[in-house]
Amino acid sequence: MHTINLRDLLHLHRTKIVIGILLLCAVSQEVKAQGQGYVRRHLEYYDDKPIHYGILFAMPLARYNIRHSDSFASDSAYLIQSPLKGAFRMGFIINAYLNERFDIRTTPSVSLYEREVKYSYPNSPDKINKRESTWLEIPLLVKYKSKRRVNTRMYMIAGVTMGIETNVKKSNGGSGSNGRLDTQTSDFTLDYGVGYERFFEFFKFSPELRFSHGLKNVFQGAPSSGISRLTTHTVTLYLNFE
């Protein structure tokens, strides 16, 4: 069973709270503006185009979900965990209009990750195995949109992503405490999330919160390491410009 520490939980909850507050503030400002009279409708014919393009910048929080092997019970480590680690992602957007409610969307991107597994021992220093790498990720997503309210609307998004690791940087820790984490160089994930679209005069800005759960066991180490299965887990804040 996977365990994360209290600091990681607080960090994740703080991120969700901040994003929620930002979305609520944006919606409340739009409602207030509508109550003051006429509001100009930007990009009024935006949805008439069959395909839209854009760019994205994203800030993922990534870790592994860990399933322990049978050897963990007899191992000297009393805790094996994967802390949340910040990452960076950038890419571009291709959005195909289907109808008033649905779009097909892909956001090919390059992500810089640093994932790790931490072994804690009762009478010796912790050991950390790291995986610093660059990933090319290509999702296929279905987007469900609410009705547009002047210059805003909400949406939900879901789909799958294929990821390929393009290079690996080996981490060398002091005194042999750190090592390279042995994982596969491809991944397949289930993604879902929510977003808020705000139309401006010349572009559309969309903050989005997306969750990603790995479906593939990426662990390639020995079962004697105390691990039998590793799957990726990521929470990402997207800033989309279209």
PDB file of C-alpha atoms in Angstrom:
ATOM      1  CA  MET A   1       0.000   0.000   0.000  1.00  0.00           C
ATOM      2  CA  HIS A   2       1.444   3.409  -1.013  1.00  0.00           C
ATOM      3  CA  THR A   3       2.148   6.022   1.660  1.00  0.00           C
ATOM      4  CA  ILE A   4       2.842   9.741   1.232  1.00  0.00           C
ATOM      5  CA  ASN A   5       3.843  12.038   4.038  1.00  0.00           C
ATOM      6  CA  LEU A   6       1.782  14.852   5.564  1.00  0.00           C
ATOM      7  CA  ARG A   7       3.801  17.562   3.840  1.00  0.00           C
ATOM      8  CA  ASP A   8       2.986  16.124   0.390  1.00  0.00           C
ATOM      9  CA  LEU A   9      -0.720  15.926   1.231  1.00  0.00           C
ATOM     10  CA  LEU A  10      -0.779  19.534   2.464  1.00  0.00           C
ATOM     11  CA  HIS A  11       1.085  20.656  -0.648  1.00  0.00           C
ATOM     12  CA  LEU A  12      -1.388  18.898  -2.944  1.00  0.00           C
ATOM     13  CA  HIS A  13      -4.417  20.212  -1.035  1.00  0.00           C
ATOM     14  CA  ARG A  14      -3.009  23.758  -1.068  1.00  0.00           C
ATOM     15  CA  THR A  15      -2.615  23.566  -4.837  1.00  0.00           C
ATOM     16  CA  LYS A  16      -6.218  22.421  -5.293  1.00  0.00           C
ATOM     17  CA  ILE A  17      -7.514  25.173  -2.986  1.00  0.00           C
ATOM     18  CA  VAL A  18      -5.578  27.932  -4.791  1.00  0.00           C
ATOM     19  CA  ILE A  19      -6.803  26.761  -8.195  1.00  0.00           C
ATOM     20  CA  GLY A  20     -10.385  26.574  -6.914  1.00  0.00           C
ATOM     21  CA  ILE A  21     -10.188  30.107  -5.526  1.00  0.00           C
ATOM     22  CA  LEU A  22      -8.828  31.449  -8.829  1.00  0.00           C
ATOM     23  CA  LEU A  23     -11.639  29.802 -10.784  1.00  0.00           C
ATOM     24  CA  LEU A  24     -14.297  31.097  -8.381  1.00  0.00           C
ATOM     25  CA  CYS A  25     -12.888  34.628  -8.568  1.00  0.00           C
ATOM     26  CA  ALA A  26     -12.927  34.556 -12.356  1.00  0.00           C
ATOM     27  CA  VAL A  27     -16.530  33.341 -12.466  1.00  0.00           C
ATOM     28  CA  SER A  28     -17.701  35.860  -9.862  1.00  0.00           C
ATOM     29  CA  GLN A  29     -16.088  38.733 -11.764  1.00  0.00           C
ATOM     30  CA  GLU A  30     -17.883  37.686 -14.937  1.00  0.00           C
ATOM     31  CA  VAL A  31     -21.239  37.459 -13.147  1.00  0.00           C
ATOM     32  CA  LYS A  32     -20.682  40.879 -11.606  1.00  0.00           C
ATOM     33  CA  ALA A  33     -19.836  42.353 -14.984  1.00  0.00           C
ATOM     34  CA  GLN A  34     -22.976  40.881 -16.537  1.00  0.00           C
ATOM     35  CA  GLY A  35     -25.062  42.500 -13.808  1.00  0.00           C
ATOM     36  CA  GLN A  36     -23.688  45.965 -14.681  1.00  0.00           C
ATOM     37  CA  GLY A  37     -25.213  46.025 -18.150  1.00  0.00           C
ATOM     38  CA  TYR A  38     -23.887  45.363 -21.654  1.00  0.00           C
ATOM     39  CA  VAL A  39     -20.670  43.336 -21.895  1.00  0.00           C
ATOM     40  CA  ARG A  40     -18.880  43.023 -25.225  1.00  0.00           C
ATOM     41  CA  ARG A  41     -18.777  39.475 -26.565  1.00  0.00           C
ATOM     42  CA  HIS A  42     -15.218  38.730 -27.637  1.00  0.00           C
ATOM     43  CA  LEU A  43     -14.411  36.271 -30.454  1.00  0.00           C
ATOM     44  CA  GLU A  44     -18.109  35.950 -31.137  1.00  0.00           C
ATOM     45  CA  TYR A  45     -17.653  33.525 -34.055  1.00  0.00           C
ATOM     46  CA  TYR A  46     -14.894  31.515 -32.440  1.00  0.00           C
ATOM     47  CA  ASP A  47     -16.787  28.208 -32.609  1.00  0.00           C
ATOM     48  CA  ASP A  48     -17.522  28.585 -36.319  1.00  0.00           C
ATOM     49  CA  LYS A  49     -13.992  27.418 -37.182  1.00  0.00           C
ATOM     50  CA  PRO A  50     -13.581  23.610 -37.355  1.00  0.00           C
ATOM     51  CA  ILE A  51     -10.014  23.574 -35.961  1.00  0.00           C
ATOM     52  CA  HIS A  52      -8.207  25.796 -33.471  1.00  0.00           C
ATOM     53  CA  TYR A  53      -4.561  25.893 -32.461  1.00  0.00           C
ATOM     54  CA  GLY A  54      -2.783  27.129 -29.376  1.00  0.00           C
ATOM     55  CA  ILE A  55       0.081  26.732 -26.931  1.00  0.00           C
ATOM     56  CA  LEU A  56       0.223  25.521 -23.350  1.00  0.00           C
ATOM     57  CA  PHE A  57       2.401  25.786 -20.284  1.00  0.00           C
ATOM     58  CA  ALA A  58       1.847  23.403 -17.397  1.00  0.00           C
ATOM     59  CA  MET A  59       3.080  22.681 -13.886  1.00  0.00           C
ATOM     60  CA  PRO A  60       2.706  19.001 -12.941  1.00  0.00           C
ATOM     61  CA  LEU A  61       3.089  17.453  -9.502  1.00  0.00           C
ATOM     62  CA  ALA A  62       4.247  13.869 -10.109  1.00  0.00           C
ATOM     63  CA  ARG A  63       4.912  10.736  -8.070  1.00  0.00           C
ATOM     64  CA  TYR A  64       4.688   6.952  -8.331  1.00  0.00           C
ATOM     65  CA  ASN A  65       1.999   4.720  -6.893  1.00  0.00           C
ATOM     66  CA  ILE A  66       3.843   1.811  -5.282  1.00  0.00           C
ATOM     67  CA  ARG A  67       2.789  -1.794  -4.802  1.00  0.00           C
ATOM     68  CA  HIS A  68       5.133  -3.651  -2.469  1.00  0.00           C
ATOM     69  CA  SER A  69       6.580  -7.047  -3.274  1.00  0.00           C
ATOM     70  CA  ASP A  70       6.577 -10.030  -0.900  1.00  0.00           C
ATOM     71  CA  SER A  71      10.197  -9.281   0.009  1.00  0.00           C
ATOM     72  CA  PHE A  72       9.213  -5.952   1.587  1.00  0.00           C
ATOM     73  CA  ALA A  73       8.113  -7.678   4.809  1.00  0.00           C
ATOM     74  CA  SER A  74      11.608  -9.102   5.316  1.00  0.00           C
ATOM     75  CA  ASP A  75      13.510  -6.070   4.030  1.00  0.00           C
ATOM     76  CA  SER A  76      15.361  -3.753   6.416  1.00  0.00           C
ATOM     77  CA  ALA A  77      13.523  -0.693   5.050  1.00  0.00           C
ATOM     78  CA  TYR A  78      10.434   0.084   7.114  1.00  0.00           C
ATOM     79  CA  LEU A  79       8.966   2.538   4.562  1.00  0.00           C
ATOM     80  CA  ILE A  80       9.095   2.870   0.773  1.00  0.00           C
ATOM     81  CA  GLN A  81       7.409   5.949  -0.640  1.00  0.00           C
ATOM     82  CA  SER A  82       7.387   8.276  -3.640  1.00  0.00           C
ATOM     83  CA  PRO A  83       7.208  11.982  -2.690  1.00  0.00           C
ATOM     84  CA  LEU A  84       5.428  14.529  -4.856  1.00  0.00           C
ATOM     85  CA  LYS A  85       7.890  16.352  -7.110  1.00  0.00           C
ATOM     86  CA  GLY A  86       7.327  19.447  -9.213  1.00  0.00           C
ATOM     87  CA  ALA A  87       7.860  19.324 -12.990  1.00  0.00           C
ATOM     88  CA  PHE A  88       7.458  21.479 -16.092  1.00  0.00           C
ATOM     89  CA  ARG A  89       5.586  20.934 -19.357  1.00  0.00           C
ATOM     90  CA  MET A  90       5.062  22.905 -22.555  1.00  0.00           C
ATOM     91  CA  GLY A  91       3.425  22.062 -25.852  1.00  0.00           C
ATOM     92  CA  PHE A  92       0.815  23.028 -28.400  1.00  0.00           C
ATOM     93  CA  ILE A  93      -2.920  22.492 -28.808  1.00  0.00           C
ATOM     94  CA  ILE A  94      -4.980  21.110 -31.685  1.00  0.00           C
ATOM     95  CA  ASN A  95      -8.739  21.318 -31.044  1.00  0.00           C
ATOM     96  CA  ALA A  96     -11.333  19.978 -33.519  1.00  0.00           C
ATOM     97  CA  TYR A  97     -14.917  21.234 -33.183  1.00  0.00           C
ATOM     98  CA  LEU A  98     -17.597  18.519 -33.251  1.00  0.00           C
ATOM     99  CA  ASN A  99     -20.749  20.306 -32.101  1.00  0.00           C
ATOM    100  CA  GLU A 100     -21.978  22.847 -29.564  1.00  0.00           C
ATOM    101  CA  ARG A 101     -21.079  20.566 -26.654  1.00  0.00           C
ATOM    102  CA  PHE A 102     -18.178  18.342 -27.746  1.00  0.00           C
ATOM    103  CA  ASP A 103     -14.660  18.762 -29.161  1.00  0.00           C
ATOM    104  CA  ILE A 104     -11.843  16.342 -29.938  1.00  0.00           C
ATOM    105  CA  ARG A 105      -8.536  17.606 -28.605  1.00  0.00           C
ATOM    106  CA  THR A 106      -4.857  16.712 -28.494  1.00  0.00           C
ATOM    107  CA  THR A 107      -2.072  18.541 -26.683  1.00  0.00           C
ATOM    108  CA  PRO A 108       1.330  17.113 -27.725  1.00  0.00           C
ATOM    109  CA  SER A 109       3.880  18.301 -25.189  1.00  0.00           C
ATOM    110  CA  VAL A 110       7.364  17.861 -23.755  1.00  0.00           C
ATOM    111  CA  SER A 111       7.626  17.282 -19.993  1.00  0.00           C
ATOM    112  CA  LEU A 112      10.639  17.458 -17.684  1.00  0.00           C
ATOM    113  CA  TYR A 113      10.190  15.099 -14.716  1.00  0.00           C
ATOM    114  CA  GLU A 114      12.129  14.182 -11.620  1.00  0.00           C
ATOM    115  CA  ARG A 115      10.459  11.196  -9.978  1.00  0.00           C
ATOM    116  CA  GLU A 116      11.921   9.299  -7.060  1.00  0.00           C
ATOM    117  CA  VAL A 117      11.477   6.387  -4.682  1.00  0.00           C
ATOM    118  CA  LYS A 118      12.618   6.890  -1.098  1.00  0.00           C
ATOM    119  CA  TYR A 119      13.680   4.024   1.206  1.00  0.00           C
ATOM    120  CA  SER A 120      13.606   4.782   4.945  1.00  0.00           C
ATOM    121  CA  TYR A 121      15.641   2.685   7.409  1.00  0.00           C
ATOM    122  CA  PRO A 122      15.399   2.654  11.230  1.00  0.00           C
ATOM    123  CA  ASN A 123      19.138   2.929  11.930  1.00  0.00           C
ATOM    124  CA  SER A 124      20.694   4.318   8.761  1.00  0.00           C
ATOM    125  CA  PRO A 125      20.230   7.257   6.334  1.00  0.00           C
ATOM    126  CA  ASP A 126      17.447   7.232   3.764  1.00  0.00           C
ATOM    127  CA  LYS A 127      18.228   5.973   0.269  1.00  0.00           C
ATOM    128  CA  ILE A 128      16.724   7.784  -2.722  1.00  0.00           C
ATOM    129  CA  ASN A 129      16.540   6.391  -6.263  1.00  0.00           C
ATOM    130  CA  LYS A 130      15.785   9.098  -8.824  1.00  0.00           C
ATOM    131  CA  ARG A 131      14.624   9.205 -12.417  1.00  0.00           C
ATOM    132  CA  GLU A 132      15.280  12.552 -14.132  1.00  0.00           C
ATOM    133  CA  SER A 133      14.036  12.439 -17.694  1.00  0.00           C
ATOM    134  CA  THR A 134      12.326  14.155 -20.610  1.00  0.00           C
ATOM    135  CA  TRP A 135       9.029  12.769 -21.921  1.00  0.00           C
ATOM    136  CA  LEU A 136       7.130  13.311 -25.154  1.00  0.00           C
ATOM    137  CA  GLU A 137       3.411  12.948 -24.331  1.00  0.00           C
ATOM    138  CA  ILE A 138       0.582  12.765 -26.878  1.00  0.00           C
ATOM    139  CA  PRO A 139      -2.963  12.662 -25.483  1.00  0.00           C
ATOM    140  CA  LEU A 140      -6.269  12.029 -27.227  1.00  0.00           C
ATOM    141  CA  LEU A 141      -9.055  13.816 -25.345  1.00  0.00           C
ATOM    142  CA  VAL A 142     -12.800  14.438 -25.519  1.00  0.00           C
ATOM    143  CA  LYS A 143     -13.902  17.852 -24.291  1.00  0.00           C
ATOM    144  CA  TYR A 144     -17.430  18.580 -23.019  1.00  0.00           C
ATOM    145  CA  LYS A 145     -18.317  22.301 -22.926  1.00  0.00           C
ATOM    146  CA  SER A 146     -21.035  24.127 -21.020  1.00  0.00           C
ATOM    147  CA  LYS A 147     -23.112  26.812 -22.700  1.00  0.00           C
ATOM    148  CA  ARG A 148     -21.123  29.981 -23.284  1.00  0.00           C
ATOM    149  CA  ARG A 149     -22.069  32.857 -20.968  1.00  0.00           C
ATOM    150  CA  VAL A 150     -20.949  36.008 -22.808  1.00  0.00           C
ATOM    151  CA  ASN A 151     -17.157  35.532 -22.497  1.00  0.00           C
ATOM    152  CA  THR A 152     -16.856  32.495 -20.238  1.00  0.00           C
ATOM    153  CA  ARG A 153     -17.723  28.829 -20.041  1.00  0.00           C
ATOM    154  CA  MET A 154     -16.689  25.745 -18.090  1.00  0.00           C
ATOM    155  CA  TYR A 155     -15.636  22.401 -19.527  1.00  0.00           C
ATOM    156  CA  MET A 156     -14.711  18.848 -18.586  1.00  0.00           C
ATOM    157  CA  ILE A 157     -12.097  16.772 -20.362  1.00  0.00           C
ATOM    158  CA  ALA A 158     -11.170  13.075 -20.424  1.00  0.00           C
ATOM    159  CA  GLY A 159      -9.072  10.711 -22.487  1.00  0.00           C
ATOM    160  CA  VAL A 160      -5.817   8.745 -22.673  1.00  0.00           C
ATOM    161  CA  THR A 161      -2.168   9.689 -23.154  1.00  0.00           C
ATOM    162  CA  MET A 162       0.768   7.833 -24.690  1.00  0.00           C
ATOM    163  CA  GLY A 163       4.140   8.870 -23.261  1.00  0.00           C
ATOM    164  CA  ILE A 164       7.651   8.103 -24.526  1.00  0.00           C
ATOM    165  CA  GLU A 165      10.818   8.872 -22.579  1.00  0.00           C
ATOM    166  CA  THR A 166      13.348  10.553 -24.863  1.00  0.00           C
ATOM    167  CA  ASN A 167      16.390  10.679 -22.571  1.00  0.00           C
ATOM    168  CA  VAL A 168      17.409   9.808 -19.028  1.00  0.00           C
ATOM    169  CA  LYS A 169      19.729  11.701 -16.704  1.00  0.00           C
ATOM    170  CA  LYS A 170      21.376   9.568 -14.086  1.00  0.00           C
ATOM    171  CA  SER A 171      21.511  11.110 -10.615  1.00  0.00           C
ATOM    172  CA  ASN A 172      24.705  10.617  -8.688  1.00  0.00           C
ATOM    173  CA  GLY A 173      24.260  11.124  -4.961  1.00  0.00           C
ATOM    174  CA  GLY A 174      26.887  11.528  -2.349  1.00  0.00           C
ATOM    175  CA  SER A 175      28.405   8.440  -0.745  1.00  0.00           C
ATOM    176  CA  GLY A 176      26.337   6.153  -2.945  1.00  0.00           C
ATOM    177  CA  SER A 177      23.083   7.199  -1.265  1.00  0.00           C
ATOM    178  CA  ASN A 178      21.409   8.024  -4.539  1.00  0.00           C
ATOM    179  CA  GLY A 179      21.059   5.906  -7.625  1.00  0.00           C
ATOM    180  CA  ARG A 180      19.178   5.553 -10.844  1.00  0.00           C
ATOM    181  CA  LEU A 181      15.633   4.252 -10.696  1.00  0.00           C
ATOM    182  CA  ASP A 182      15.149   1.479 -13.239  1.00  0.00           C
ATOM    183  CA  THR A 183      11.835   2.030 -15.081  1.00  0.00           C
ATOM    184  CA  GLN A 184      10.449   1.526 -18.570  1.00  0.00           C
ATOM    185  CA  THR A 185      10.690   4.254 -21.190  1.00  0.00           C
ATOM    186  CA  SER A 186       7.014   4.297 -22.197  1.00  0.00           C
ATOM    187  CA  ASP A 187       3.756   4.871 -20.338  1.00  0.00           C
ATOM    188  CA  PHE A 188       0.003   4.864 -20.963  1.00  0.00           C
ATOM    189  CA  THR A 189      -2.295   6.948 -18.748  1.00  0.00           C
ATOM    190  CA  LEU A 190      -5.955   7.700 -18.116  1.00  0.00           C
ATOM    191  CA  ASP A 191      -6.615  11.453 -17.904  1.00  0.00           C
ATOM    192  CA  TYR A 192      -9.537  13.601 -16.747  1.00  0.00           C
ATOM    193  CA  GLY A 193     -10.019  17.141 -15.530  1.00  0.00           C
ATOM    194  CA  VAL A 194     -11.954  20.417 -15.495  1.00  0.00           C
ATOM    195  CA  GLY A 195     -11.253  23.843 -16.945  1.00  0.00           C
ATOM    196  CA  TYR A 196     -12.517  27.394 -17.306  1.00  0.00           C
ATOM    197  CA  GLU A 197     -12.470  29.321 -20.594  1.00  0.00           C
ATOM    198  CA  ARG A 198     -12.202  33.090 -20.703  1.00  0.00           C
ATOM    199  CA  PHE A 199     -12.548  34.860 -24.065  1.00  0.00           C
ATOM    200  CA  PHE A 200     -10.523  38.012 -24.616  1.00  0.00           C
ATOM    201  CA  GLU A 201     -10.403  40.304 -27.629  1.00  0.00           C
ATOM    202  CA  PHE A 202      -7.696  38.418 -29.518  1.00  0.00           C
ATOM    203  CA  PHE A 203      -7.319  35.056 -27.737  1.00  0.00           C
ATOM    204  CA  LYS A 204      -8.916  32.582 -25.336  1.00  0.00           C
ATOM    205  CA  PHE A 205      -7.264  31.767 -21.991  1.00  0.00           C
ATOM    206  CA  SER A 206      -8.110  28.492 -20.227  1.00  0.00           C
ATOM    207  CA  PRO A 207      -6.726  27.425 -16.842  1.00  0.00           C
ATOM    208  CA  GLU A 208      -7.253  23.687 -16.420  1.00  0.00           C
ATOM    209  CA  LEU A 209      -6.700  21.125 -13.676  1.00  0.00           C
ATOM    210  CA  ARG A 210      -6.026  17.622 -14.991  1.00  0.00           C
ATOM    211  CA  PHE A 211      -5.428  14.297 -13.208  1.00  0.00           C
ATOM    212  CA  SER A 212      -3.433  11.479 -14.802  1.00  0.00           C
ATOM    213  CA  HIS A 213      -3.253   7.847 -13.625  1.00  0.00           C
ATOM    214  CA  GLY A 214      -0.774   5.399 -15.157  1.00  0.00           C
ATOM    215  CA  LEU A 215      -2.244   2.094 -16.348  1.00  0.00           C
ATOM    216  CA  LYS A 216       1.082   0.395 -17.041  1.00  0.00           C
ATOM    217  CA  ASN A 217       3.595  -1.104 -14.617  1.00  0.00           C
ATOM    218  CA  VAL A 218       6.792   0.804 -15.418  1.00  0.00           C
ATOM    219  CA  PHE A 219       9.011  -0.873 -12.791  1.00  0.00           C
ATOM    220  CA  GLN A 220      11.966  -2.876 -14.127  1.00  0.00           C
ATOM    221  CA  GLY A 221      13.996  -3.446 -10.975  1.00  0.00           C
ATOM    222  CA  ALA A 222      14.430  -6.647  -8.994  1.00  0.00           C
ATOM    223  CA  PRO A 223      11.573  -7.865  -6.740  1.00  0.00           C
ATOM    224  CA  SER A 224      14.109  -7.964  -3.901  1.00  0.00           C
ATOM    225  CA  SER A 225      13.985  -4.149  -3.897  1.00  0.00           C
ATOM    226  CA  GLY A 226      10.649  -4.360  -2.056  1.00  0.00           C
ATOM    227  CA  ILE A 227       8.639  -3.137  -5.081  1.00  0.00           C
ATOM    228  CA  SER A 228       6.557  -5.215  -7.456  1.00  0.00           C
ATOM    229  CA  ARG A 229       4.686  -2.463  -9.334  1.00  0.00           C
ATOM    230  CA  LEU A 230       5.131   1.247 -10.084  1.00  0.00           C
ATOM    231  CA  THR A 231       2.500   3.354 -11.829  1.00  0.00           C
ATOM    232  CA  THR A 232       2.653   7.076 -12.493  1.00  0.00           C
ATOM    233  CA  HIS A 233       0.324   9.616 -10.910  1.00  0.00           C
ATOM    234  CA  THR A 234       0.266  13.304 -11.882  1.00  0.00           C
ATOM    235  CA  VAL A 235      -1.811  16.363 -10.987  1.00  0.00           C
ATOM    236  CA  THR A 236      -1.243  19.200 -13.476  1.00  0.00           C
ATOM    237  CA  LEU A 237      -2.249  22.852 -13.695  1.00  0.00           C
ATOM    238  CA  TYR A 238      -2.456  23.896 -17.374  1.00  0.00           C
ATOM    239  CA  LEU A 239      -2.397  27.423 -18.739  1.00  0.00           C
ATOM    240  CA  ASN A 240      -3.838  27.179 -22.258  1.00  0.00           C
ATOM    241  CA  PHE A 241      -3.769  29.989 -24.856  1.00  0.00           C
ATOM    242  CA  GLU A 242      -5.782  29.579 -28.063  1.00  0.00           C
TER     243      GLU A 242
END
